[in-house]
mmCIF file of C-alpha atoms (C1' of nucleotides) in Angstrom:
data_model
loop_
_atom_site.group_PDB
_atom_site.id
_atom_site.type_symbol
_atom_site.label_atom_id
_atom_site.label_comp_id
_atom_site.label_asym_id
_atom_site.label_seq_id
_atom_site.Cartn_x
_atom_site.Cartn_y
_atom_site.Cartn_z
ATOM 1 C CA UNK G 27 -78.197 -22.100 33.386
ATOM 2 C CA UNK G 28 -75.490 -20.318 31.374
ATOM 3 C CA UNK G 29 -72.766 -22.452 29.904
ATOM 4 C CA UNK G 30 -73.215 -22.873 26.205
ATOM 5 C CA UNK G 31 -75.113 -26.092 25.667
ATOM 6 C CA UNK G 32 -75.751 -24.569 22.289
ATOM 7 C CA UNK G 33 -79.472 -24.077 22.013
ATOM 8 C CA UNK G 34 -81.207 -23.488 18.733
ATOM 9 C CA UNK G 35 -82.929 -20.139 19.027
ATOM 10 C CA UNK G 36 -86.628 -20.747 19.513
ATOM 11 C CA UNK G 37 -88.253 -19.376 16.404
ATOM 12 C CA UNK G 38 -89.572 -16.253 18.125
ATOM 13 C CA UNK G 39 -93.278 -16.564 18.818
ATOM 14 C CA UNK G 40 -93.711 -13.593 16.462
ATOM 15 C CA UNK G 41 -95.502 -11.615 19.086
ATOM 16 C CA UNK G 42 -95.697 -7.867 18.470
ATOM 17 C CA UNK G 43 -92.178 -6.947 19.627
ATOM 18 C CA UNK G 44 -92.852 -3.978 21.902
ATOM 19 C CA UNK G 45 -89.674 -2.003 21.459
ATOM 20 C CA UNK G 46 -88.032 0.326 23.960
ATOM 21 C CA UNK G 47 -88.566 4.059 23.687
ATOM 22 C CA UNK G 48 -85.585 6.399 23.496
ATOM 23 C CA UNK G 49 -85.805 7.087 27.230
ATOM 24 C CA UNK G 50 -86.302 3.472 28.179
ATOM 25 C CA UNK G 51 -83.385 2.461 26.007
ATOM 26 C CA UNK G 52 -81.120 5.057 27.593
ATOM 27 C CA UNK G 53 -82.177 4.030 31.088
ATOM 28 C CA UNK G 54 -81.616 0.387 30.326
ATOM 29 C CA UNK G 55 -78.141 1.023 28.942
ATOM 30 C CA UNK G 56 -77.158 2.831 32.099
ATOM 31 C CA UNK G 57 -78.581 0.107 34.302
ATOM 32 C CA UNK G 58 -76.898 -2.575 32.231
ATOM 33 C CA UNK G 59 -73.587 -0.807 32.630
ATOM 34 C CA UNK G 60 -74.057 -0.654 36.361
ATOM 35 C CA UNK G 61 -74.690 -4.365 36.712
ATOM 36 C CA UNK G 62 -71.537 -5.031 34.720
ATOM 37 C CA UNK G 63 -69.188 -2.444 36.192
ATOM 38 C CA UNK G 64 -70.204 -2.246 39.819
ATOM 39 C CA UNK G 65 -69.486 -5.912 40.557
ATOM 40 C CA UNK G 66 -66.162 -5.566 38.821
ATOM 41 C CA UNK G 67 -65.186 -2.508 40.840
ATOM 42 C CA UNK G 68 -65.979 -4.347 44.057
ATOM 43 C CA UNK G 69 -64.147 -7.481 42.976
ATOM 44 C CA UNK G 70 -61.089 -5.375 42.259
ATOM 45 C CA UNK G 71 -61.163 -3.663 45.621
ATOM 46 C CA UNK G 72 -61.577 -6.903 47.532
ATOM 47 C CA UNK G 73 -58.972 -8.800 45.569
ATOM 48 C CA UNK G 74 -56.452 -6.026 45.971
ATOM 49 C CA UNK G 75 -57.056 -5.247 49.626
ATOM 50 C CA UNK G 76 -58.127 -8.610 51.027
ATOM 51 C CA UNK G 77 -57.285 -11.336 48.531
ATOM 52 C CA UNK G 78 -60.950 -12.291 48.467
ATOM 53 C CA UNK G 79 -63.611 -12.446 45.802
ATOM 54 C CA UNK G 80 -66.952 -10.768 46.365
ATOM 55 C CA UNK G 81 -68.574 -14.106 47.096
ATOM 56 C CA UNK G 82 -65.748 -15.247 49.357
ATOM 57 C CA UNK G 83 -66.097 -12.055 51.335
ATOM 58 C CA UNK G 84 -69.817 -12.539 51.738
ATOM 59 C CA UNK G 85 -69.436 -16.143 52.763
ATOM 60 C CA UNK G 86 -67.172 -15.022 55.577
ATOM 61 C CA UNK G 87 -69.450 -12.104 56.389
ATOM 62 C CA UNK G 88 -72.494 -14.334 56.714
ATOM 63 C CA UNK G 89 -70.632 -16.803 58.861
ATOM 64 C CA UNK G 90 -69.494 -13.987 61.124
ATOM 65 C CA UNK G 91 -73.096 -12.991 61.734
ATOM 66 C CA UNK G 92 -73.905 -16.352 63.261
ATOM 67 C CA UNK G 93 -73.170 -16.639 66.995
ATOM 68 C CA UNK G 94 -71.398 -19.948 66.385
ATOM 69 C CA UNK G 95 -69.755 -18.704 63.205
ATOM 70 C CA UNK G 96 -71.350 -21.782 61.699
ATOM 71 C CA UNK G 97 -73.852 -22.325 58.920
ATOM 72 C CA UNK G 98 -75.018 -25.252 56.872
ATOM 73 C CA UNK G 99 -73.765 -25.258 53.315
ATOM 74 C CA UNK G 100 -77.284 -25.100 51.941
ATOM 75 C CA UNK G 101 -78.158 -22.195 54.216
ATOM 76 C CA UNK G 102 -75.004 -20.383 53.243
ATOM 77 C CA UNK G 103 -75.756 -20.954 49.580
ATOM 78 C CA UNK G 104 -79.143 -19.314 49.907
ATOM 79 C CA UNK G 105 -77.851 -16.401 51.941
ATOM 80 C CA UNK G 106 -75.134 -15.640 49.425
ATOM 81 C CA UNK G 107 -77.162 -16.340 46.287
ATOM 82 C CA UNK G 108 -74.727 -19.013 45.182
ATOM 83 C CA UNK G 109 -75.397 -22.479 43.845
ATOM 84 C CA UNK G 110 -74.560 -25.283 46.210
ATOM 85 C CA UNK G 111 -72.036 -26.577 43.731
ATOM 86 C CA UNK G 112 -70.287 -23.258 43.407
ATOM 87 C CA UNK G 113 -70.240 -22.844 47.138
ATOM 88 C CA UNK G 114 -68.838 -26.317 47.641
ATOM 89 C CA UNK G 115 -65.919 -25.635 45.312
ATOM 90 C CA UNK G 116 -65.354 -22.229 46.877
ATOM 91 C CA UNK G 117 -65.465 -23.431 50.467
ATOM 92 C CA UNK G 118 -63.020 -26.152 49.638
ATOM 93 C CA UNK G 119 -60.606 -23.469 48.509
ATOM 94 C CA UNK G 120 -61.244 -21.402 51.626
ATOM 95 C CA UNK G 121 -60.621 -24.533 53.639
ATOM 96 C CA UNK G 122 -57.201 -25.101 52.120
ATOM 97 C CA UNK G 123 -56.466 -21.494 52.970
ATOM 98 C CA UNK G 124 -57.448 -22.200 56.556
ATOM 99 C CA UNK G 125 -60.230 -19.631 56.612
ATOM 100 C CA UNK G 126 -63.064 -22.074 57.038
ATOM 101 C CA UNK G 127 -63.475 -25.631 58.204
ATOM 102 C CA UNK G 128 -66.190 -28.177 57.415
ATOM 103 C CA UNK G 129 -67.744 -30.946 59.409
ATOM 104 C CA UNK G 130 -70.832 -33.107 59.138
ATOM 105 C CA UNK G 131 -73.720 -31.988 61.325
ATOM 106 C CA UNK G 132 -73.600 -34.281 64.379
ATOM 107 C CA UNK G 133 -77.402 -34.264 64.625
ATOM 108 C CA UNK G 134 -78.055 -35.112 60.980
ATOM 109 C CA UNK G 135 -75.205 -36.307 58.829
ATOM 110 C CA UNK G 136 -76.807 -35.135 55.619
ATOM 111 C CA UNK G 137 -75.950 -31.576 56.477
ATOM 112 C CA UNK G 138 -72.472 -30.133 56.303
ATOM 113 C CA UNK G 139 -71.587 -27.263 58.582
ATOM 114 C CA UNK G 140 -69.212 -24.599 57.403
ATOM 115 C CA UNK G 141 -67.368 -23.083 60.336
ATOM 116 C CA UNK G 142 -65.307 -19.941 60.158
ATOM 117 C CA UNK G 143 -61.859 -20.304 61.698
ATOM 118 C CA UNK G 144 -60.052 -17.711 63.801
ATOM 119 C CA UNK G 145 -57.970 -16.876 60.768
ATOM 120 C CA UNK G 146 -61.095 -16.452 58.668
ATOM 121 C CA UNK G 147 -62.585 -14.122 61.220
ATOM 122 C CA UNK G 148 -59.378 -12.124 61.464
ATOM 123 C CA UNK G 149 -59.222 -11.727 57.717
ATOM 124 C CA UNK G 150 -62.827 -10.585 57.556
ATOM 125 C CA UNK G 151 -62.360 -8.080 60.354
ATOM 126 C CA UNK G 152 -59.223 -6.785 58.691
ATOM 127 C CA UNK G 153 -60.936 -6.521 55.328
ATOM 128 C CA UNK G 154 -64.280 -5.060 56.289
ATOM 129 C CA UNK G 155 -63.300 -1.418 56.868
ATOM 130 C CA UNK G 156 -61.809 -0.907 53.432
ATOM 131 C CA UNK G 157 -64.605 -2.790 51.772
ATOM 132 C CA UNK G 158 -67.303 -0.833 53.541
ATOM 133 C CA UNK G 159 -65.450 2.352 52.716
ATOM 134 C CA UNK G 160 -65.557 1.396 49.068
ATOM 135 C CA UNK G 161 -69.240 0.515 49.187
ATOM 136 C CA UNK G 162 -69.778 3.928 50.720
ATOM 137 C CA UNK G 163 -67.756 5.872 48.224
ATOM 138 C CA UNK G 164 -69.131 4.015 45.240
ATOM 139 C CA UNK G 165 -72.750 3.673 46.228
ATOM 140 C CA UNK G 166 -74.106 4.883 49.534
ATOM 141 C CA UNK G 167 -72.559 8.322 49.612
ATOM 142 C CA UNK G 168 -73.769 9.015 46.096
ATOM 143 C CA UNK G 169 -77.301 9.433 47.420
ATOM 144 C CA UNK G 170 -79.314 11.341 49.968
ATOM 145 C CA UNK G 171 -81.226 9.364 52.555
ATOM 146 C CA UNK G 172 -84.394 9.784 50.529
ATOM 147 C CA UNK G 173 -82.768 8.815 47.285
ATOM 148 C CA UNK G 174 -81.288 5.761 48.898
ATOM 149 C CA UNK G 175 -84.704 4.733 50.182
ATOM 150 C CA UNK G 176 -85.953 5.158 46.635
ATOM 151 C CA UNK G 177 -83.167 3.041 45.243
ATOM 152 C CA UNK G 178 -83.715 0.432 47.914
ATOM 153 C CA UNK G 179 -87.348 0.260 46.961
ATOM 154 C CA UNK G 180 -86.525 0.002 43.264
ATOM 155 C CA UNK G 181 -84.094 -2.793 43.996
ATOM 156 C CA UNK G 182 -86.687 -4.722 45.959
ATOM 157 C CA UNK G 183 -89.095 -4.356 43.116
ATOM 158 C CA UNK G 184 -86.531 -5.680 40.678
ATOM 159 C CA UNK G 185 -85.806 -8.623 42.949
ATOM 160 C CA UNK G 186 -89.498 -9.422 43.179
ATOM 161 C CA UNK G 187 -89.729 -9.456 39.395
ATOM 162 C CA UNK G 188 -86.699 -11.689 39.092
ATOM 163 C CA UNK G 189 -88.166 -14.168 41.558
ATOM 164 C CA UNK G 190 -91.478 -14.420 39.766
ATOM 165 C CA UNK G 191 -90.313 -14.303 36.154
ATOM 166 C CA UNK G 192 -87.493 -16.710 36.891
ATOM 167 C CA UNK S 23 -58.062 -7.416 38.263
ATOM 168 C CA UNK S 24 -59.884 -10.375 39.841
ATOM 169 C CA UNK S 25 -58.227 -13.747 39.518
ATOM 170 C CA UNK S 26 -56.630 -14.752 42.762
ATOM 171 C CA UNK S 27 -53.001 -13.713 42.597
ATOM 172 C CA UNK S 28 -53.260 -14.134 46.317
ATOM 173 C CA UNK S 29 -52.633 -10.742 47.812
ATOM 174 C CA UNK S 30 -51.731 -10.260 51.433
ATOM 175 C CA UNK S 31 -54.417 -8.066 52.933
ATOM 176 C CA UNK S 32 -53.039 -4.589 53.314
ATOM 177 C CA UNK S 33 -52.972 -3.987 57.022
ATOM 178 C CA UNK S 34 -56.014 -1.680 57.013
ATOM 179 C CA UNK S 35 -54.960 1.934 57.350
ATOM 180 C CA UNK S 36 -56.856 1.930 60.663
ATOM 181 C CA UNK S 37 -58.988 4.836 59.586
ATOM 182 C CA UNK S 38 -62.189 5.377 61.558
ATOM 183 C CA UNK S 39 -64.320 2.648 59.930
ATOM 184 C CA UNK S 40 -67.514 4.527 59.189
ATOM 185 C CA UNK S 41 -70.048 1.726 59.388
ATOM 186 C CA UNK S 42 -73.343 1.456 57.539
ATOM 187 C CA UNK S 43 -76.570 2.405 59.286
ATOM 188 C CA UNK S 44 -79.442 -0.075 59.421
ATOM 189 C CA UNK S 45 -81.107 1.595 56.445
ATOM 190 C CA UNK S 46 -77.917 1.857 54.445
ATOM 191 C CA UNK S 47 -77.124 -1.754 55.148
ATOM 192 C CA UNK S 48 -80.560 -2.882 54.030
ATOM 193 C CA UNK S 49 -80.369 -0.791 50.880
ATOM 194 C CA UNK S 50 -76.938 -2.111 50.069
ATOM 195 C CA UNK S 51 -78.016 -5.717 50.498
ATOM 196 C CA UNK S 52 -80.862 -5.212 48.070
ATOM 197 C CA UNK S 53 -78.625 -3.497 45.545
ATOM 198 C CA UNK S 54 -75.997 -6.184 45.908
ATOM 199 C CA UNK S 55 -78.589 -8.833 45.235
ATOM 200 C CA UNK S 56 -79.708 -7.027 42.127
ATOM 201 C CA UNK S 57 -76.236 -6.839 40.647
ATOM 202 C CA UNK S 58 -75.857 -10.566 41.257
ATOM 203 C CA UNK S 59 -79.265 -11.829 40.209
ATOM 204 C CA UNK S 60 -80.250 -9.553 37.352
ATOM 205 C CA UNK S 61 -77.267 -10.474 35.166
ATOM 206 C CA UNK S 62 -77.941 -14.121 35.865
ATOM 207 C CA UNK S 63 -81.605 -13.829 34.898
ATOM 208 C CA UNK S 64 -80.645 -12.204 31.622
ATOM 209 C CA UNK S 65 -77.926 -14.752 30.902
ATOM 210 C CA UNK S 66 -80.451 -17.515 31.395
ATOM 211 C CA UNK S 67 -82.990 -15.974 29.080
ATOM 212 C CA UNK S 68 -80.460 -15.347 26.329
ATOM 213 C CA UNK S 69 -78.833 -18.740 26.613
ATOM 214 C CA UNK S 70 -82.152 -20.518 26.537
ATOM 215 C CA UNK S 71 -83.779 -18.516 23.772
ATOM 216 C CA UNK S 72 -80.828 -17.513 21.616
ATOM 217 C CA UNK S 73 -77.809 -19.591 22.559
ATOM 218 C CA UNK S 74 -75.962 -16.376 23.346
ATOM 219 C CA UNK S 75 -74.340 -14.931 26.428
ATOM 220 C CA UNK S 76 -75.176 -11.411 27.530
ATOM 221 C CA UNK S 77 -71.889 -10.152 26.136
ATOM 222 C CA UNK S 78 -72.239 -12.070 22.894
ATOM 223 C CA UNK S 79 -75.664 -10.552 22.415
ATOM 224 C CA UNK S 80 -74.351 -7.058 22.979
ATOM 225 C CA UNK S 81 -71.444 -7.564 20.648
ATOM 226 C CA UNK S 82 -73.893 -8.449 17.899
ATOM 227 C CA UNK S 83 -76.216 -5.637 18.933
ATOM 228 C CA UNK S 84 -73.457 -3.031 18.730
ATOM 229 C CA UNK S 85 -72.307 -4.315 15.385
ATOM 230 C CA UNK S 86 -75.857 -4.132 14.082
ATOM 231 C CA UNK S 87 -76.000 -0.452 14.961
ATOM 232 C CA UNK S 88 -73.144 0.369 12.635
ATOM 233 C CA UNK S 89 -74.181 1.044 9.014
ATOM 234 C CA UNK S 90 -71.430 -1.296 7.807
ATOM 235 C CA UNK S 91 -72.051 -3.801 10.585
ATOM 236 C CA UNK S 92 -68.378 -3.349 11.263
ATOM 237 C CA UNK S 93 -66.383 -2.134 14.255
ATOM 238 C CA UNK S 94 -62.788 -2.248 15.350
ATOM 239 C CA UNK S 95 -62.080 -4.722 18.108
ATOM 240 C CA UNK S 96 -60.897 -1.972 20.415
ATOM 241 C CA UNK S 97 -63.994 0.108 19.726
ATOM 242 C CA UNK S 98 -66.226 -2.894 20.316
ATOM 243 C CA UNK S 99 -64.429 -3.637 23.560
ATOM 244 C CA UNK S 100 -65.141 -0.161 24.881
ATOM 245 C CA UNK S 101 -68.750 -0.163 23.759
ATOM 246 C CA UNK S 102 -69.431 -3.475 25.444
ATOM 247 C CA UNK S 103 -67.340 -2.870 28.573
ATOM 248 C CA UNK S 104 -65.215 -5.899 27.846
ATOM 249 C CA UNK S 105 -61.462 -6.269 27.943
ATOM 250 C CA UNK S 106 -59.777 -6.608 24.584
ATOM 251 C CA UNK S 107 -58.552 -10.028 25.584
ATOM 252 C CA UNK S 108 -61.969 -11.256 26.564
ATOM 253 C CA UNK S 109 -63.430 -9.869 23.391
ATOM 254 C CA UNK S 110 -60.760 -11.475 21.276
ATOM 255 C CA UNK S 111 -61.478 -14.908 22.716
ATOM 256 C CA UNK S 112 -65.200 -14.357 22.392
ATOM 257 C CA UNK S 113 -65.121 -13.094 18.826
ATOM 258 C CA UNK S 114 -63.007 -16.054 17.832
ATOM 259 C CA UNK S 115 -65.796 -18.302 19.087
ATOM 260 C CA UNK S 116 -68.435 -16.242 17.293
ATOM 261 C CA UNK S 117 -66.302 -16.539 14.182
ATOM 262 C CA UNK S 118 -66.233 -20.318 14.308
ATOM 263 C CA UNK S 119 -69.992 -20.173 14.676
ATOM 264 C CA UNK S 120 -70.136 -18.062 11.526
ATOM 265 C CA UNK S 121 -71.777 -15.105 13.232
ATOM 266 C CA UNK S 122 -68.906 -12.691 12.812
ATOM 267 C CA UNK S 123 -65.871 -12.402 10.610
ATOM 268 C CA UNK S 124 -62.599 -10.585 11.189
ATOM 269 C CA UNK S 125 -60.214 -8.804 8.877
ATOM 270 C CA UNK S 126 -57.349 -6.399 9.248
ATOM 271 C CA UNK S 127 -58.249 -2.787 8.583
ATOM 272 C CA UNK S 128 -57.072 -2.108 4.987
ATOM 273 C CA UNK S 129 -56.111 1.463 5.900
ATOM 274 C CA UNK S 130 -54.102 0.578 9.011
ATOM 275 C CA UNK S 131 -53.183 -3.044 9.632
ATOM 276 C CA UNK S 132 -52.894 -2.541 13.363
ATOM 277 C CA UNK S 133 -56.636 -2.487 13.646
ATOM 278 C CA UNK S 134 -58.834 -5.527 13.310
ATOM 279 C CA UNK S 135 -62.361 -5.063 12.099
ATOM 280 C CA UNK S 136 -65.096 -7.289 13.402
ATOM 281 C CA UNK S 137 -67.823 -7.674 10.816
ATOM 282 C CA UNK S 138 -71.200 -9.195 11.507
ATOM 283 C CA UNK S 139 -72.216 -11.826 8.986
ATOM 284 C CA UNK S 140 -75.676 -12.354 7.539
ATOM 285 C CA UNK S 141 -76.109 -15.260 9.919
ATOM 286 C CA UNK S 142 -75.091 -13.110 12.853
ATOM 287 C CA UNK S 143 -77.582 -10.465 11.901
ATOM 288 C CA UNK S 144 -80.309 -13.039 11.445
ATOM 289 C CA UNK S 145 -79.636 -14.497 14.856
ATOM 290 C CA UNK S 146 -79.693 -11.077 16.485
ATOM 291 C CA UNK S 147 -82.938 -10.130 14.795
ATOM 292 C CA UNK S 148 -84.461 -13.429 15.801
ATOM 293 C CA UNK S 149 -83.272 -13.045 19.384
ATOM 294 C CA UNK S 150 -84.026 -9.418 20.049
ATOM 295 C CA UNK S 151 -87.792 -9.575 20.578
ATOM 296 C CA UNK S 152 -87.643 -12.128 23.366
ATOM 297 C CA UNK S 153 -84.694 -10.429 24.966
ATOM 298 C CA UNK S 154 -86.320 -7.022 24.900
ATOM 299 C CA UNK S 155 -89.486 -8.569 26.247
ATOM 300 C CA UNK S 156 -87.512 -9.940 29.168
ATOM 301 C CA UNK S 157 -85.785 -6.625 29.806
ATOM 302 C CA UNK S 158 -89.234 -5.072 29.843
ATOM 303 C CA UNK S 159 -90.808 -7.562 32.168
ATOM 304 C CA UNK S 160 -87.872 -7.650 34.549
ATOM 305 C CA UNK S 161 -86.919 -4.012 34.594
ATOM 306 C CA UNK S 162 -88.636 -1.400 32.513
ATOM 307 C CA UNK S 163 -92.236 -2.296 33.233
ATOM 308 C CA UNK S 164 -91.535 -2.349 36.956
ATOM 309 C CA UNK S 165 -91.377 1.441 36.963
ATOM 310 C CA UNK S 166 -93.358 4.495 35.990
ATOM 311 C CA UNK S 167 -91.791 6.908 33.545
ATOM 312 C CA UNK S 168 -90.766 9.143 36.424
ATOM 313 C CA UNK S 169 -89.342 6.337 38.456
ATOM 314 C CA UNK S 170 -87.394 5.117 35.470
ATOM 315 C CA UNK S 171 -85.941 8.579 34.972
ATOM 316 C CA UNK S 172 -84.962 8.506 38.648
ATOM 317 C CA UNK S 173 -83.340 5.122 38.269
ATOM 318 C CA UNK S 174 -81.572 6.214 35.132
ATOM 319 C CA UNK S 175 -80.191 9.189 36.976
ATOM 320 C CA UNK S 176 -79.090 7.056 39.911
ATOM 321 C CA UNK S 177 -77.358 4.681 37.532
ATOM 322 C CA UNK S 178 -75.495 7.492 35.849
ATOM 323 C CA UNK S 179 -74.374 8.748 39.203
ATOM 324 C CA UNK S 180 -73.099 5.306 40.125
ATOM 325 C CA UNK S 181 -71.243 5.041 36.835
ATOM 326 C CA UNK S 182 -69.620 8.402 37.421
ATOM 327 C CA UNK S 183 -68.415 7.239 40.832
ATOM 328 C CA UNK S 184 -67.069 4.025 39.394
ATOM 329 C CA UNK S 185 -65.122 5.918 36.739
ATOM 330 C CA UNK S 186 -63.516 8.276 39.193
ATOM 331 C CA UNK S 187 -62.884 5.913 42.097
ATOM 332 C CA UNK S 188 -61.622 3.246 39.739
ATOM 333 C "C1'" DC N 2 -41.227 1.573 20.541
ATOM 334 C "C1'" DA N 3 -46.273 2.230 21.051
ATOM 335 C "C1'" DA N 4 -50.851 0.775 20.169
ATOM 336 C "C1'" DG N 5 -53.921 -2.849 18.769
ATOM 337 C "C1'" DA N 6 -54.708 -7.497 19.036
ATOM 338 C "C1'" DT N 7 -53.921 -12.321 20.052
ATOM 339 C "C1'" DT N 8 -52.379 -16.269 22.689
ATOM 340 C "C1'" DG N 9 -51.545 -19.567 26.570
ATOM 341 C "C1'" DA N 10 -51.678 -20.832 31.280
ATOM 342 C "C1'" DT N 11 -54.498 -20.770 35.025
ATOM 343 C "C1'" DC N 12 -58.519 -20.282 37.828
ATOM 344 C "C1'" DT N 13 -63.443 -20.245 38.603
ATOM 345 C "C1'" DG N 14 -68.296 -21.476 37.634
ATOM 346 C "C1'" DT N 15 -71.651 -24.511 35.432
ATOM 347 C "C1'" DC N 16 -73.988 -28.666 34.614
ATOM 348 C "C1'" DA N 17 -74.840 -33.305 35.200
ATOM 349 C "C1'" DA N 18 -73.702 -37.255 37.600
ATOM 350 C "C1'" DT N 19 -72.641 -39.273 41.861
ATOM 351 C "C1'" DC N 20 -72.325 -40.172 46.769
ATOM 352 C "C1'" DT N 21 -74.237 -40.137 51.492
ATOM 353 C "C1'" DT N 22 -77.409 -40.014 55.151
ATOM 354 C "C1'" DC N 23 -81.794 -40.420 56.836
ATOM 355 C "C1'" DG R 7 -85.921 -42.522 47.408
ATOM 356 C "C1'" DA R 8 -85.207 -37.713 48.498
ATOM 357 C "C1'" DA R 9 -82.462 -34.004 50.195
ATOM 358 C "C1'" DG R 10 -77.890 -32.213 51.041
ATOM 359 C "C1'" DA R 11 -73.494 -32.095 49.359
ATOM 360 C "C1'" DT R 12 -69.542 -33.236 46.456
ATOM 361 C "C1'" DT R 13 -67.095 -34.233 42.231
ATOM 362 C "C1'" DG R 14 -65.290 -34.016 37.421
ATOM 363 C "C1'" DA R 15 -65.345 -32.418 32.799
ATOM 364 C "C1'" DC R 16 -65.721 -28.503 30.331
ATOM 365 C "C1'" DA R 17 -66.603 -23.578 28.995
ATOM 366 C "C1'" DG R 18 -65.237 -18.996 29.719
ATOM 367 C "C1'" DA R 19 -62.566 -14.964 31.901
ATOM 368 C "C1'" DT R 20 -58.217 -13.083 33.633
ATOM 369 C "C1'" DC R 21 -53.529 -11.805 33.458
ATOM 370 C "C1'" DA R 22 -49.212 -11.563 31.541
ATOM 371 C "C1'" DA R 23 -46.566 -12.331 27.708
ATOM 372 C "C1'" DT R 24 -46.220 -12.077 22.919
ATOM 373 C "C1'" DC R 25 -46.854 -10.801 18.175
ATOM 374 C "C1'" DT R 26 -47.658 -7.259 14.515
ATOM 375 C "C1'" DT R 27 -48.020 -3.011 12.181
ATOM 376 C "C1'" DG R 28 -46.899 1.620 11.524
#
DNA sequence: CAAGATTGATCTGTCAATCTTC
DNA sequence: GAAGATTGACAGATCAATCTTG
């Protein structure tokens, strides 16, 4: 929804504002920093080493996982957590770069298939090692196996909350 | 650095690409989803309820923490993890909305002070309860005190990595 | 000239509207 | 008409260049 359509602030329902404790506040600040800085660090690495954005990389990565290197736009949007509109713009750019190609689904013309080209696959394969190395050095290697399981679990719990709360 | 200045992919240094294990992969996917979806969820809440972006909210929040409701642009940029350029554009918009005002530091004209106005403070105060409530329901309340301490620690470790790896 | 800050051009994402196929 | 997909106008972020003050 972001994009300033300038809303009047809803005159807060004056519910008892349950504030954050010192510890909660500190934890939240750290988490907030992570969700700002980690994406940026990954964007930088990918742009520098592969000329791809985080989303572009993941679009190619998802396509590469399909045996046909083909996915419907709507499927791809879900898998990459992008809006269909955003994906459409992005894939058009990838198309002009020759990394992806689009064609209407022969079986049902309402669907559009995104198909990774040879060049797209080559770029992904060339880019993956450095990207994975960065994911390792920034995230994975910072934790023991147990800690990582913990963090995985915490992440799933957060995702569940986000789904339900909207 | 993002913003496609179209880099040629650096011909991967052909180092042994240490791949992710099944568990690491799964953990990473969950974490990656969190850093994509959590910011979005918070942006939505703030835009809807306060007409503010996440960064705009935090700019006002940081200003409110200063006794004078005043901070140098450069200081504010650091505190909010924004580039000076981004902040400059953003504060200009806040200024036209009457939420913030700028003036050159009387002591040293190289600095610009950002000063929260009455209206800015009012908006922040009106917005904070709902925002904190959302932070609670999405994040804080998902964890026990111990788990939150864990997560806080993990976040700090990630931030340390990001600083050093760049 | 160095540090703080701003500006302008450009690119990307959002939203709402539209187009297409079944 | 409904779902999938695209488009266009606009807001916001980035980078590089510039301006300003000491």
